[in-house]
Short mmCIF file of C-alpha atoms in Angstrom, two decimals:
data_model
loop_
_atom_site.label_atom_id
_atom_site.label_comp_id
_atom_site.label_asym_id
_atom_site.label_seq_id
_atom_site.Cartn_x
_atom_site.Cartn_y
_atom_site.Cartn_z
CA MET A 1 24.77 1.36 -10.50
CA LYS A 2 21.15 2.61 -10.21
CA VAL A 3 18.67 1.15 -7.84
CA LYS A 4 14.89 1.69 -7.12
CA ALA A 5 13.13 1.16 -3.98
CA ILE A 6 10.84 -1.99 -3.53
CA LYS A 7 8.74 -2.81 -0.64
CA ALA A 8 8.84 -6.44 0.56
CA SER A 9 5.40 -7.69 0.80
CA ALA A 10 6.48 -10.57 2.78
CA MET A 11 6.24 -8.29 5.76
CA ASP A 12 3.91 -5.34 6.25
CA ASP A 13 4.27 -2.31 4.10
CA ASN A 14 7.64 -0.36 4.91
CA VAL A 15 8.98 -2.74 7.25
CA LEU A 16 11.61 -4.24 4.78
CA ILE A 17 12.62 -2.20 1.99
CA PHE A 18 15.41 -3.10 -0.67
CA GLN A 19 16.66 -1.63 -3.96
CA PRO A 20 17.09 -3.88 -7.04
CA VAL A 21 19.99 -3.13 -9.25
CA GLU A 22 18.90 -1.66 -12.66
CA GLY A 23 18.84 -4.03 -15.44
CA TRP A 24 17.93 -7.02 -13.20
CA THR A 25 14.34 -8.34 -13.83
CA GLY A 26 12.16 -9.97 -11.34
CA GLY A 27 9.07 -9.54 -9.13
CA LYS A 28 6.86 -11.06 -6.40
CA LEU A 29 6.55 -14.80 -5.80
CA PRO A 30 3.47 -16.63 -4.49
CA GLY A 31 3.69 -16.75 -0.84
CA ASN A 32 4.64 -13.13 -0.68
CA ASP A 33 8.45 -13.90 -1.50
CA TYR A 34 10.41 -12.00 -4.01
CA MET A 35 13.26 -12.82 -6.52
CA ALA A 36 15.23 -11.13 -9.18
CA GLN A 37 18.00 -12.05 -11.50
CA SER A 38 20.75 -10.49 -13.71
CA LYS A 39 20.32 -10.32 -17.41
CA ASP A 40 22.20 -13.58 -17.83
CA GLN A 41 20.35 -15.20 -14.81
CA SER A 42 23.76 -16.07 -13.51
CA ALA A 43 23.08 -14.14 -10.46
CA VAL A 44 19.87 -14.39 -8.26
CA PHE A 45 18.57 -12.32 -5.43
CA ARG A 46 15.62 -13.97 -3.51
CA LEU A 47 13.72 -13.07 -0.41
CA ASP A 48 12.46 -16.32 1.21
CA THR A 49 10.02 -16.48 4.32
CA SER A 50 10.87 -19.46 6.60
CA SER A 51 7.99 -21.71 6.88
CA ALA A 52 9.43 -23.77 9.73
CA VAL A 53 9.84 -22.84 13.19
CA VAL A 54 13.58 -22.18 13.45
CA THR A 55 15.81 -20.26 15.74
CA SER A 56 18.15 -19.16 12.91
CA LEU A 57 18.88 -19.70 9.29
CA GLY A 58 21.84 -21.30 7.80
CA CYS A 59 22.91 -22.93 4.57
CA LYS A 60 21.04 -25.95 5.35
CA GLU A 61 17.62 -24.07 5.76
CA ILE A 62 18.08 -22.03 2.59
CA SER A 63 19.07 -24.89 0.37
CA THR A 64 15.60 -25.63 -0.80
CA PRO A 65 14.89 -22.10 -2.19
CA LEU A 66 18.21 -22.07 -3.63
CA SER A 67 17.63 -25.33 -5.42
CA MET A 68 14.67 -23.61 -7.36
CA ALA A 69 14.78 -21.91 -10.87
CA PRO A 70 16.50 -20.10 -12.00
CA ALA A 71 19.43 -20.59 -9.57
CA LYS A 72 19.11 -24.43 -9.30
CA ILE A 73 21.84 -24.63 -6.94
CA LYS A 74 22.72 -27.94 -5.53
CA ASN A 75 25.29 -29.18 -3.03
CA VAL A 76 25.13 -26.14 -0.68
CA THR A 77 27.66 -26.03 1.83
CA GLU A 78 28.63 -23.65 4.59
CA VAL A 79 31.77 -21.29 3.75
CA ALA A 80 31.22 -18.78 6.80
CA ALA A 81 28.72 -19.61 9.70
CA PRO A 82 26.11 -16.94 10.20
CA LYS A 83 27.23 -14.25 12.53
CA LEU A 84 25.53 -11.33 14.12
CA THR A 85 26.04 -8.11 12.76
CA LYS A 86 24.63 -4.68 11.53
CA VAL A 87 23.33 -4.69 7.95
CA GLY A 88 21.72 -2.61 5.64
CA LYS A 89 21.31 1.20 5.21
CA ASN A 90 19.94 1.67 8.48
CA GLY A 91 22.33 -0.83 10.27
CA PHE A 92 19.48 -3.31 11.76
CA ALA A 93 20.76 -6.39 13.73
CA ALA A 94 20.57 -9.74 11.70
CA LYS A 95 22.71 -12.79 10.93
CA GLU A 96 24.98 -12.75 7.94
CA GLY A 97 26.54 -15.97 6.63
CA GLU A 98 28.00 -17.40 3.39
CA CYS A 99 27.89 -20.65 1.37
CA ALA A 100 29.13 -22.18 -1.77
CA GLY A 101 27.40 -24.50 -4.36
CA GLU A 102 27.00 -25.97 -7.77
CA GLY A 103 24.88 -24.02 -10.16
CA PRO A 104 24.05 -24.92 -13.94
CA LYS A 105 27.04 -22.96 -14.91
CA GLY A 106 29.63 -23.99 -12.38
CA PRO A 107 30.72 -22.95 -8.82
CA VAL A 108 28.62 -20.25 -7.19
CA GLU A 109 29.04 -18.18 -4.00
CA ILE A 110 25.83 -17.40 -1.95
CA HIS A 111 25.67 -14.64 0.60
CA PHE A 112 22.49 -14.36 2.78
CA ILE A 113 21.08 -12.29 5.61
CA ASP A 114 18.81 -13.80 8.24
CA VAL A 115 16.36 -11.12 9.45
CA ALA A 116 14.28 -12.00 12.43
CA ARG A 117 11.18 -10.00 12.86
CA GLU A 118 9.63 -10.08 16.10
CA THR A 119 5.63 -9.59 16.24
CA GLN A 120 3.59 -10.20 19.27
CA GLY A 121 6.17 -12.33 20.97
CA ASP A 122 6.93 -14.60 17.86
CA VAL A 123 9.86 -14.43 15.75
CA TRP A 124 9.64 -14.97 12.03
CA HIS A 125 12.87 -15.53 9.81
CA TYR A 126 13.39 -14.03 6.42
CA ALA A 127 16.19 -15.10 4.36
CA ILE A 128 17.69 -12.70 1.87
CA MET A 129 19.87 -14.45 -0.41
CA VAL A 130 21.97 -13.55 -3.37
CA SER A 131 24.01 -16.17 -5.51
CA PHE A 132 26.49 -15.39 -8.22
CA PRO A 133 29.37 -17.25 -10.18
CA LYS A 134 32.38 -17.74 -8.13
CA ASP A 135 35.26 -15.21 -9.03
CA SER A 136 32.60 -12.80 -10.73
CA ALA A 137 33.75 -9.44 -9.34
CA ASP A 138 31.37 -7.41 -11.17
CA LEU A 139 28.12 -9.48 -10.13
CA LYS A 140 29.49 -9.85 -6.51
CA ALA A 141 29.54 -5.79 -6.42
CA GLU A 142 25.91 -5.81 -7.81
CA ALA A 143 25.08 -8.39 -5.05
CA GLN A 144 26.61 -6.19 -2.46
CA ALA A 145 24.47 -3.30 -3.66
CA TRP A 146 21.36 -5.33 -2.72
CA ALA A 147 22.68 -5.83 0.85
CA ARG A 148 23.77 -2.23 1.16
CA SER A 149 20.22 -0.92 0.01
CA LEU A 150 18.33 -3.08 2.83
CA GLU A 151 16.06 -0.96 5.29
CA PHE A 152 14.30 -2.76 7.99
CA THR A 153 11.83 -0.95 10.35
CA GLY A 154 10.48 -3.76 12.16
CA ARG A 155 11.39 -5.15 15.71
CA SER A 156 14.44 -7.39 15.43
CA GLY A 157 14.40 -10.74 17.01
CA TYR A 158 18.28 -10.36 17.14
CA LYS A 159 19.91 -7.93 19.76
CA MET A 160 23.39 -6.33 19.28
CA GLU A 161 25.27 -6.47 22.63
#
């Protein structure tokens, strides 16, 4: 599948770069967030900046952006608790978790990455979420392409031991 580089404007230029899957549509949202969706809108990618002071993000914290159009996911529950791991093209430290919920067309899987960016002693959390219909192998593969393309060049608030 073909991808093209996008610079996430929720952070300074070139701090977080991801590559959308060709054929998906999307763009920048108000507040410097980003969203894209598959052709049939059944799979949604979203970058959301946490507006609250939190130590980390989980399914509860990301349920509000997941409830917004076009995903409109309700009843978000945790499937796999966020775990510290290396993610993306350049293997940066982040927490990765999994949720489930009900979308307009039935059950969905949600995979998310919590990027903690440290700046001048403060830590800001960015949720990178992708949702797709449960048991949709093709859309799951496209969603995983998003995660593999991530590059983060900022200072991570998470440290691998």
